[in-house]
Short mmCIF file of N, CA, C and O in Angstrom, two decimals:
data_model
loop_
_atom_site.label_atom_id
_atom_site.label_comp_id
_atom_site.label_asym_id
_atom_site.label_seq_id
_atom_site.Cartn_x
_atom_site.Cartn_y
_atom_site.Cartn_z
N UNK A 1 107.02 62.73 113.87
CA UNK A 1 107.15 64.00 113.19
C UNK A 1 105.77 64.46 112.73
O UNK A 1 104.74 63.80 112.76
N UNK A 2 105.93 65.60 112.33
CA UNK A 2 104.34 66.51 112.09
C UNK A 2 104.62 66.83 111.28
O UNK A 2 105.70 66.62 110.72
N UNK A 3 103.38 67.70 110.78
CA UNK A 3 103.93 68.54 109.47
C UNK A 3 102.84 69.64 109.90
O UNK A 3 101.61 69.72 109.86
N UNK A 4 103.97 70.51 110.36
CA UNK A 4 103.48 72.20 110.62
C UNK A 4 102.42 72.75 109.86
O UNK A 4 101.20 72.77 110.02
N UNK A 5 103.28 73.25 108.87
CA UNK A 5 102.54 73.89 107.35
C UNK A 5 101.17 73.41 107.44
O UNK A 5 100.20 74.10 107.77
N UNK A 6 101.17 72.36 107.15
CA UNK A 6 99.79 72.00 106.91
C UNK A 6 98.53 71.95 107.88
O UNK A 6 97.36 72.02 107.51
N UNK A 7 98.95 71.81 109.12
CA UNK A 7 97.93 71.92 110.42
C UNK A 7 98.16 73.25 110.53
O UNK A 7 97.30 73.61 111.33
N UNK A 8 98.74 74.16 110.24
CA UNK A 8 98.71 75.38 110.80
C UNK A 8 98.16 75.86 109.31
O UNK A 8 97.73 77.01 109.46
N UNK A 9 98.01 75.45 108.03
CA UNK A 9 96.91 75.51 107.29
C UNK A 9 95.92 75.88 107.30
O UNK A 9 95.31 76.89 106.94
N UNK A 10 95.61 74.27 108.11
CA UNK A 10 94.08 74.30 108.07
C UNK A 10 93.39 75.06 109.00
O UNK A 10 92.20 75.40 108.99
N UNK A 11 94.36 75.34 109.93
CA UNK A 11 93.81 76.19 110.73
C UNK A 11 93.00 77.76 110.30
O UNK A 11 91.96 78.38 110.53
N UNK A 12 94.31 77.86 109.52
CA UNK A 12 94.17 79.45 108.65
C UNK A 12 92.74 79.30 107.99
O UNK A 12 91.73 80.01 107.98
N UNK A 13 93.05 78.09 107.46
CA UNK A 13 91.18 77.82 106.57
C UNK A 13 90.60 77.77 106.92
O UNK A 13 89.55 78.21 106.47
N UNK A 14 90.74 76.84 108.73
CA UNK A 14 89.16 77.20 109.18
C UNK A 14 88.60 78.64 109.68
O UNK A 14 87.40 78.78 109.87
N UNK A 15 89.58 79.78 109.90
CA UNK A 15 89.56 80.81 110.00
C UNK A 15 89.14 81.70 108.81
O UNK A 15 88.44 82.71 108.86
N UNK A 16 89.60 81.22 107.93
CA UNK A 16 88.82 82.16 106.46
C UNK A 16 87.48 81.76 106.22
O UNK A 16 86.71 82.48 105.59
N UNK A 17 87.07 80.45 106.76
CA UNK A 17 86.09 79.76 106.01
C UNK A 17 85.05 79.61 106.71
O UNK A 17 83.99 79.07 106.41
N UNK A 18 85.46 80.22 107.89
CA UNK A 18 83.64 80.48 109.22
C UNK A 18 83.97 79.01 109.69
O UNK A 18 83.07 78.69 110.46
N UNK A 19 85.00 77.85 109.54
CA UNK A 19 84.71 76.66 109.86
C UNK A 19 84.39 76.38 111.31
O UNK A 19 84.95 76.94 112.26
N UNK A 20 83.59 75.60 111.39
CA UNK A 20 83.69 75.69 113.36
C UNK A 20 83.41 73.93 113.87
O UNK A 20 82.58 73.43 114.62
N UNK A 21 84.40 73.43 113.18
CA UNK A 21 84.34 72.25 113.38
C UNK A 21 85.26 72.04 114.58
O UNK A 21 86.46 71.90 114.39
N UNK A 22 84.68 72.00 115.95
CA UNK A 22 85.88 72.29 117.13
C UNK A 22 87.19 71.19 117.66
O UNK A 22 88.20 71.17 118.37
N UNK A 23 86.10 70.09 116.49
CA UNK A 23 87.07 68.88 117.17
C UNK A 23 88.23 68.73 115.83
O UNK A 23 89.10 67.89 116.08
N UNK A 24 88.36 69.31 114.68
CA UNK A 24 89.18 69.59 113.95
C UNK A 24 89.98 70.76 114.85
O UNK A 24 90.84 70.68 115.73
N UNK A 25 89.42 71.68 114.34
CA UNK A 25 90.16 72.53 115.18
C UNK A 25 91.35 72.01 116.71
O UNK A 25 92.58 72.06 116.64
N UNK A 26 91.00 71.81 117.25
CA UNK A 26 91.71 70.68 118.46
C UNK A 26 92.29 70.08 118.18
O UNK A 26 93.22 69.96 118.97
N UNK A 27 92.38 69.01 116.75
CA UNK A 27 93.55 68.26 116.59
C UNK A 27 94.55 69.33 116.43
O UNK A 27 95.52 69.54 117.16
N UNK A 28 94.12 70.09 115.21
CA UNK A 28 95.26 70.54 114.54
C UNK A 28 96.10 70.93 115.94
O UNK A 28 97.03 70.19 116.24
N UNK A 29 95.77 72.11 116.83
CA UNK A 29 96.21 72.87 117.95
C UNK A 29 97.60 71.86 118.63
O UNK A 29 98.75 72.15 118.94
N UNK A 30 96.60 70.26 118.64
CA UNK A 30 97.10 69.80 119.64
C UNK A 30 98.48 69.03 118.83
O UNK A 30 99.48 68.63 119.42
N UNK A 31 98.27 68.94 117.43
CA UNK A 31 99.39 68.94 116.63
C UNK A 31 100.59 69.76 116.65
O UNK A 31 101.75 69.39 116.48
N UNK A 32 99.97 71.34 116.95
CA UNK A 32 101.15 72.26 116.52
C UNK A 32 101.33 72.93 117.97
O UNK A 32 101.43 74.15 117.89
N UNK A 33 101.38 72.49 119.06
CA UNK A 33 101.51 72.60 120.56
C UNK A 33 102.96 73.11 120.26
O UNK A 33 103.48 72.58 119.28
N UNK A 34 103.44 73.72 120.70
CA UNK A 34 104.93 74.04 120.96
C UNK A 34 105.88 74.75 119.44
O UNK A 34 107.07 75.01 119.24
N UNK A 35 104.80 74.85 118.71
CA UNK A 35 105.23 74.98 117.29
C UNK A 35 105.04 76.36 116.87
O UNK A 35 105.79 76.87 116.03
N UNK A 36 103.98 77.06 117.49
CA UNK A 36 103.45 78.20 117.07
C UNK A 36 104.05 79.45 116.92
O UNK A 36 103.30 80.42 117.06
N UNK A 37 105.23 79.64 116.65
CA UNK A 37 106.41 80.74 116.58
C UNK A 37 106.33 81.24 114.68
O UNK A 37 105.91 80.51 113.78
N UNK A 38 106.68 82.14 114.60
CA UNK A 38 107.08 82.59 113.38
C UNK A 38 106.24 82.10 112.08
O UNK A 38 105.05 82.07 112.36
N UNK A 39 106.44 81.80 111.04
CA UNK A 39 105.31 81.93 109.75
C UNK A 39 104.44 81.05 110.21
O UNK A 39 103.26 81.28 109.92
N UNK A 40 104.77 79.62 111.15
CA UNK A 40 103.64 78.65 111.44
C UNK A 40 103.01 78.76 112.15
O UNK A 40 102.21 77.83 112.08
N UNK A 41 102.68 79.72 113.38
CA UNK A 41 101.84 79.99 114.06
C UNK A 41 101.29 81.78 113.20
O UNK A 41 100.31 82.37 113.67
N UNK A 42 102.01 82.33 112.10
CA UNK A 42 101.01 83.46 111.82
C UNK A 42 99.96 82.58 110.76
O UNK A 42 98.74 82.72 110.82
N UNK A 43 100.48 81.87 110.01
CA UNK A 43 99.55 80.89 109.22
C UNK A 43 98.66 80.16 109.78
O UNK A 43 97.59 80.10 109.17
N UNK A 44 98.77 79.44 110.98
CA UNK A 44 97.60 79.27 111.94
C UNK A 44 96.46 80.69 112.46
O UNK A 44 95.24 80.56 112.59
N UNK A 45 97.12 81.80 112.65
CA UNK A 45 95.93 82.93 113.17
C UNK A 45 95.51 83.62 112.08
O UNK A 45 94.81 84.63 112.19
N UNK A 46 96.02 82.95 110.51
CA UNK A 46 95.70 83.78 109.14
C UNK A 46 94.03 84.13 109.13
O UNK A 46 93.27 83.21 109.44
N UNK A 47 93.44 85.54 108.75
CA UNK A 47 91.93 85.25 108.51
C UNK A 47 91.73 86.10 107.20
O UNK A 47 90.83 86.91 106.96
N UNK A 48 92.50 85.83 106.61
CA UNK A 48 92.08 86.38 105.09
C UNK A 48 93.16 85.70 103.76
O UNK A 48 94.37 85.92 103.73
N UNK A 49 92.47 84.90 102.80
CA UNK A 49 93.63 84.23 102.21
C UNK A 49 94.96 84.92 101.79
O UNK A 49 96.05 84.37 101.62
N UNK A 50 94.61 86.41 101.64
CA UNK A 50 96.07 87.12 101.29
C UNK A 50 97.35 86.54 102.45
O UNK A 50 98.39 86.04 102.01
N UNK A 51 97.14 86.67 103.82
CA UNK A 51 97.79 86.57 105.25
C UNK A 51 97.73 84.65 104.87
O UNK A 51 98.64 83.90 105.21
N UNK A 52 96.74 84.27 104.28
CA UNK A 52 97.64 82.61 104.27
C UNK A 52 98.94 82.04 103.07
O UNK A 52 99.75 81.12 103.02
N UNK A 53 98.59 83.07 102.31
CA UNK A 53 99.44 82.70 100.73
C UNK A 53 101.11 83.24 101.44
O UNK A 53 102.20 82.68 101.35
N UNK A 54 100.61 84.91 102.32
CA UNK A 54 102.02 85.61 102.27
C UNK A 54 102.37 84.62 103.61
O UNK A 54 103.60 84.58 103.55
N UNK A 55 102.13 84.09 104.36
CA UNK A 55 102.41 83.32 105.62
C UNK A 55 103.32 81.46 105.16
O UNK A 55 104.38 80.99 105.57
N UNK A 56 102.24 80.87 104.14
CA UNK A 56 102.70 80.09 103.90
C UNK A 56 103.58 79.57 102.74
O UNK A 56 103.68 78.38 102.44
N UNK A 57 104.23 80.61 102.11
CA UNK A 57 105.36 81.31 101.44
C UNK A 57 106.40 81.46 102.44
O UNK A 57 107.52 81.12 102.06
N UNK A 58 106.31 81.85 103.50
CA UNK A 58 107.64 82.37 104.32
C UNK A 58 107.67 80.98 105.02
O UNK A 58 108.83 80.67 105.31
N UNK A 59 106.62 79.92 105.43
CA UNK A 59 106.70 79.04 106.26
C UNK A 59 107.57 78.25 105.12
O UNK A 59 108.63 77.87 105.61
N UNK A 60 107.45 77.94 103.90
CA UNK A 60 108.28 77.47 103.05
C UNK A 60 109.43 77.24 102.78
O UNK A 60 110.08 76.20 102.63
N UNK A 61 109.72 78.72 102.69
CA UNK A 61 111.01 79.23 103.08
C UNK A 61 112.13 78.82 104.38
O UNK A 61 113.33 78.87 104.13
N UNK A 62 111.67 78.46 105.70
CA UNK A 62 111.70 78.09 106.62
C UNK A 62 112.00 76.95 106.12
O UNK A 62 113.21 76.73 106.02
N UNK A 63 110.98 75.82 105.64
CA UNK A 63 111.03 74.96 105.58
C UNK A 63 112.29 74.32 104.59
O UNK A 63 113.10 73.57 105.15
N UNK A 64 112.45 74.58 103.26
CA UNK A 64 113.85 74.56 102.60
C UNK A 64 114.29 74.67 103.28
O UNK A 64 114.50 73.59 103.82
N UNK A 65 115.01 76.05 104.15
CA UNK A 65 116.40 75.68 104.88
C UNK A 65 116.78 74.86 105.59
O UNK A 65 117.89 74.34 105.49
N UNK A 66 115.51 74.45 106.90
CA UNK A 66 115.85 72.92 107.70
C UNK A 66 116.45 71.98 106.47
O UNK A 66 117.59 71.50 106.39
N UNK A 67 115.15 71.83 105.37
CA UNK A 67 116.23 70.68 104.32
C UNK A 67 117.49 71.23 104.21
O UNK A 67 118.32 70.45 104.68
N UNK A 68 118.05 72.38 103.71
CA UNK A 68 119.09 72.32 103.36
C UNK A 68 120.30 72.10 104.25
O UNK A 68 121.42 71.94 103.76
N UNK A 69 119.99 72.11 106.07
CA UNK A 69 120.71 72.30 106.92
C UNK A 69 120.45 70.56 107.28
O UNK A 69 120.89 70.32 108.40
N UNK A 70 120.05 69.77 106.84
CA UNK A 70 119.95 68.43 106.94
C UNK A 70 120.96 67.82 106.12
O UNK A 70 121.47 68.39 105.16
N UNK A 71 121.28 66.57 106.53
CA UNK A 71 122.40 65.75 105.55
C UNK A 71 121.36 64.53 104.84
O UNK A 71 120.45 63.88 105.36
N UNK A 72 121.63 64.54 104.15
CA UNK A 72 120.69 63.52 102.86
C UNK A 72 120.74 62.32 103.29
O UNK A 72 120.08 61.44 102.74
N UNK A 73 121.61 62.06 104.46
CA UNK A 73 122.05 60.86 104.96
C UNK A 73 120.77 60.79 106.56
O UNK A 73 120.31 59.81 107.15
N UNK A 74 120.61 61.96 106.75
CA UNK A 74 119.53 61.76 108.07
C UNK A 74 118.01 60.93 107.97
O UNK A 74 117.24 60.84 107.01
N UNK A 75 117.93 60.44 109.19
CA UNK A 75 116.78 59.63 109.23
C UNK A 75 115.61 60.94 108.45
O UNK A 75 114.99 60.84 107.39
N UNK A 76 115.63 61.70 109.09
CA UNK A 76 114.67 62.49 108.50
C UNK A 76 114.30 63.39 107.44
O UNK A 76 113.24 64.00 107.28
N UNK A 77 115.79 63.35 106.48
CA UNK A 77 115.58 63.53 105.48
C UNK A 77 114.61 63.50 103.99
O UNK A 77 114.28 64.30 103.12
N UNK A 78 114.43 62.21 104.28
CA UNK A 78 113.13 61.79 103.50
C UNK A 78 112.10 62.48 103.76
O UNK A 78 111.51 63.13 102.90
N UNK A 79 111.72 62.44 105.09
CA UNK A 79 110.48 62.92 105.74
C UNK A 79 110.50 64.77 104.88
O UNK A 79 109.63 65.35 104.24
N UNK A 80 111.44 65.04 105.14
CA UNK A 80 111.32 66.99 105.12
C UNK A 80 111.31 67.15 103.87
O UNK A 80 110.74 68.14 103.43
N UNK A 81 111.79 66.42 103.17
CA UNK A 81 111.33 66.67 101.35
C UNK A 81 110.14 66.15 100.79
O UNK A 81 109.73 66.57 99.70
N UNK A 82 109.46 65.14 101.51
CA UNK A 82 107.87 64.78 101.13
C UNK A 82 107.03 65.82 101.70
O UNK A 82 106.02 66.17 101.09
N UNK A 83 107.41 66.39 102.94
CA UNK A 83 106.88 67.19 103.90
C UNK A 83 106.74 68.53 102.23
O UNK A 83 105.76 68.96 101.61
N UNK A 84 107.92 68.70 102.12
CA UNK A 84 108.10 70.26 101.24
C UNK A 84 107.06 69.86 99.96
O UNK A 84 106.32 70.76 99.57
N UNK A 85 106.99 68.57 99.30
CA UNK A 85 106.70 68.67 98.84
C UNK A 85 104.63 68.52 98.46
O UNK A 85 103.94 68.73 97.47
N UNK A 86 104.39 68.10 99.81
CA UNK A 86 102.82 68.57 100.03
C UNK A 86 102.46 69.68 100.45
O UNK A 86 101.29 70.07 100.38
N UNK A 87 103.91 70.69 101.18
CA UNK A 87 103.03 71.63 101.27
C UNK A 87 103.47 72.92 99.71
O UNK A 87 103.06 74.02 99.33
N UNK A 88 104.34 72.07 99.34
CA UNK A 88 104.13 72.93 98.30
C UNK A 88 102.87 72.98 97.18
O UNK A 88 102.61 73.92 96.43
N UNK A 89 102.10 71.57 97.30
CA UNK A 89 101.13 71.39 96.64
C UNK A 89 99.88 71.80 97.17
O UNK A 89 98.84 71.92 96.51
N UNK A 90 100.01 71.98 98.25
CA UNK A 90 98.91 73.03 99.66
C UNK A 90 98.58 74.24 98.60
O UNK A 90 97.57 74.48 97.94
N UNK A 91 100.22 75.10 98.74
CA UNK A 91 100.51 76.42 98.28
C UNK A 91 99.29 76.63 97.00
O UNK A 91 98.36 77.44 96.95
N UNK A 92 99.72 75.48 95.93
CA UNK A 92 98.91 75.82 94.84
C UNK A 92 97.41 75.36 94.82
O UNK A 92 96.75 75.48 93.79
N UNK A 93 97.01 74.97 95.65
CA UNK A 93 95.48 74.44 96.54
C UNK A 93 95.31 75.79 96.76
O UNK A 93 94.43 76.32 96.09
N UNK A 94 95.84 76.39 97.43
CA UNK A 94 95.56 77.61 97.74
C UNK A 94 95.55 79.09 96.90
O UNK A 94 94.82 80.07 97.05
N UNK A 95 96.28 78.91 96.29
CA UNK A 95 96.72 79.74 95.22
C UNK A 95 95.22 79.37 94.06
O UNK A 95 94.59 80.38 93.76
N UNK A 96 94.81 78.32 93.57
CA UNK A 96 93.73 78.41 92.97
C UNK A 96 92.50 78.78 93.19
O UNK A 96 91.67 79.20 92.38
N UNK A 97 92.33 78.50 95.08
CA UNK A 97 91.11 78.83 95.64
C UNK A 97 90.96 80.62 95.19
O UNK A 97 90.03 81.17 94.60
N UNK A 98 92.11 81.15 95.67
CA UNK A 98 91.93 82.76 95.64
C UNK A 98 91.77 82.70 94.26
O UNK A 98 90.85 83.44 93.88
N UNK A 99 92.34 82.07 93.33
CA UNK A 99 92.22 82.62 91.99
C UNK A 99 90.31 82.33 91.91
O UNK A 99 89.50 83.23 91.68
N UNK A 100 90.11 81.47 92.06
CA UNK A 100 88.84 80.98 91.62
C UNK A 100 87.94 82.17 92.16
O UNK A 100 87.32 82.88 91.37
N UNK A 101 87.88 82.40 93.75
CA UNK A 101 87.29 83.42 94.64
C UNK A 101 87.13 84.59 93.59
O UNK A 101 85.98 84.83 93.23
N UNK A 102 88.47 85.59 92.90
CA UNK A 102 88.76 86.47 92.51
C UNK A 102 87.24 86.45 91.51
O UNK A 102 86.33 87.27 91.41
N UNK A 103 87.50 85.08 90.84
CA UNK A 103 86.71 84.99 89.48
C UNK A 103 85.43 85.01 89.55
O UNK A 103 84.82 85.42 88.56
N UNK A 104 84.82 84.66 90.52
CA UNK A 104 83.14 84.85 91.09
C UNK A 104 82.88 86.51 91.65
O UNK A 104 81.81 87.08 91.83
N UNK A 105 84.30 87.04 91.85
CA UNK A 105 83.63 88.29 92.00
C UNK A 105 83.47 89.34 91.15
O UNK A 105 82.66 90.26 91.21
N UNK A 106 84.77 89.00 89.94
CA UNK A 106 84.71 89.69 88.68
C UNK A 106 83.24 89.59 87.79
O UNK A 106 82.68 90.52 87.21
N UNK A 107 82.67 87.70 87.89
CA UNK A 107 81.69 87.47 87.31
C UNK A 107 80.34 88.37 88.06
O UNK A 107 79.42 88.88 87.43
N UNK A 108 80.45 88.39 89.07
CA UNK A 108 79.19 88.84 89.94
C UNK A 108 79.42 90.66 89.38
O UNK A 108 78.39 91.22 89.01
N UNK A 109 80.42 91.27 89.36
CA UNK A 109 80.67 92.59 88.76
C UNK A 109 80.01 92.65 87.62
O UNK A 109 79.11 93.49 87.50
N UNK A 110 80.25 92.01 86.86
CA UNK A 110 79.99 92.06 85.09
C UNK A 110 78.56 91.84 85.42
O UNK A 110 77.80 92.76 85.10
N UNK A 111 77.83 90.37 86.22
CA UNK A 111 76.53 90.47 86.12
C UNK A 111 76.01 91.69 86.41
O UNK A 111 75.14 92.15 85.66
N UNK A 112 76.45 92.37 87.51
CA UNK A 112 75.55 94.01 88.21
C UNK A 112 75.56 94.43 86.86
O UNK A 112 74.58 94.32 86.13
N UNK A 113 76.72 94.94 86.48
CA UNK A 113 77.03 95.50 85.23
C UNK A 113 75.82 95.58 84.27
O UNK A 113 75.08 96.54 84.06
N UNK A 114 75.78 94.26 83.71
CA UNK A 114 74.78 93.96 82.46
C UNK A 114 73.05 93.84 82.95
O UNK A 114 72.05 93.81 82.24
N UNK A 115 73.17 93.79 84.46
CA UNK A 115 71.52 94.01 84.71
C UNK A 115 71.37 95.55 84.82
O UNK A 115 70.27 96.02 84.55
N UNK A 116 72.56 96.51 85.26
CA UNK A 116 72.08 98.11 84.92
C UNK A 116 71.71 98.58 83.71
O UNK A 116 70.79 99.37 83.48
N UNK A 117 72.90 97.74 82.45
CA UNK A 117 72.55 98.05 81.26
C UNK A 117 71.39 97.85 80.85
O UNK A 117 70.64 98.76 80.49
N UNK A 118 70.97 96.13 80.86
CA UNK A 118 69.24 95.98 80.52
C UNK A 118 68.02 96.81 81.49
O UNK A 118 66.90 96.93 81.00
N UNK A 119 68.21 97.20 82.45
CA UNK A 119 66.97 97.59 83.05
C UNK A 119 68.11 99.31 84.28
O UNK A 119 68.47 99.42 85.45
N UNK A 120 68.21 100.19 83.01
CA UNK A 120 68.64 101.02 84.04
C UNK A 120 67.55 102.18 84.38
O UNK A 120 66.47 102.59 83.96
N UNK A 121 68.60 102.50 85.51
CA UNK A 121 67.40 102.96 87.00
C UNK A 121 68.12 104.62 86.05
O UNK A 121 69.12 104.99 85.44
N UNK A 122 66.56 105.22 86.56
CA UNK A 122 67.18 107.22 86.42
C UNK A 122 67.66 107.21 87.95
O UNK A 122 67.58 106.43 88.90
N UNK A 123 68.02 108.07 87.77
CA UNK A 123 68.47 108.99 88.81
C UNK A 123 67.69 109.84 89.31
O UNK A 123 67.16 110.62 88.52
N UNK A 124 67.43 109.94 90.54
CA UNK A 124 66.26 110.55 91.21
C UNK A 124 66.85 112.33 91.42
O UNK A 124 66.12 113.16 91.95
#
């Protein structure tokens, strides 16, 4: 068994993140071969974290229902609720990165900000 979500992740990340590590890249692919349909292959072609948060939210979603369409009694039961529950911890990996991102750009705002105030330019 695999775990979608998360190779089709990292994929998304190496896509947001300029990564060009090709032989990463290649596992993941060769991980999610036959997989690439619906939120887990748009979360693999994600290139902006908005398209990975709203992608791997719906892959989630997806993912609960297989659990819920499973019997607690299946071999693989175990597997799809550890599965849910790393990529739910992905989600908030991710969810902090953007938050953090947000916060370097608010800070970089305020800096412009306070260097116009100390040293402002006329207007030509």
């Amino acid at each position: 068994m695999s775990c979608y979500e998360i190779e089709a992740l990292r994929l998304g990340l190496m896509n947001v993140l300029g990564t060009e590590d090709e032989s990463a890249r290649q596992h993941a692919e060769k991980e999610l071969e036959g997989h690439l349909d619906g939120p887990v292959g748009a979360l693999a072609d994600a290139e902006t974290f908005s398209e990975i948060e709203r992608h791997l939210d719906a892959a989630l979603v997806d993912l609960e229902e297989d659990i819920a369409r499973t019997s607690d009694d299946a071999p693989e039961y175990d597997y799809l609720r550890g599965r849910l529950v790393a990529v739910r911890d992905a989600e908030r990996a991710v969810q902090r990165v953007t938050a953090q991102g947000e916060s370097v750009l608010d800070g970089l705002g305020e800096a412009h900000d306070v260097l116009h105030e100390a040293f402002p330019v006329e207007d030509e």
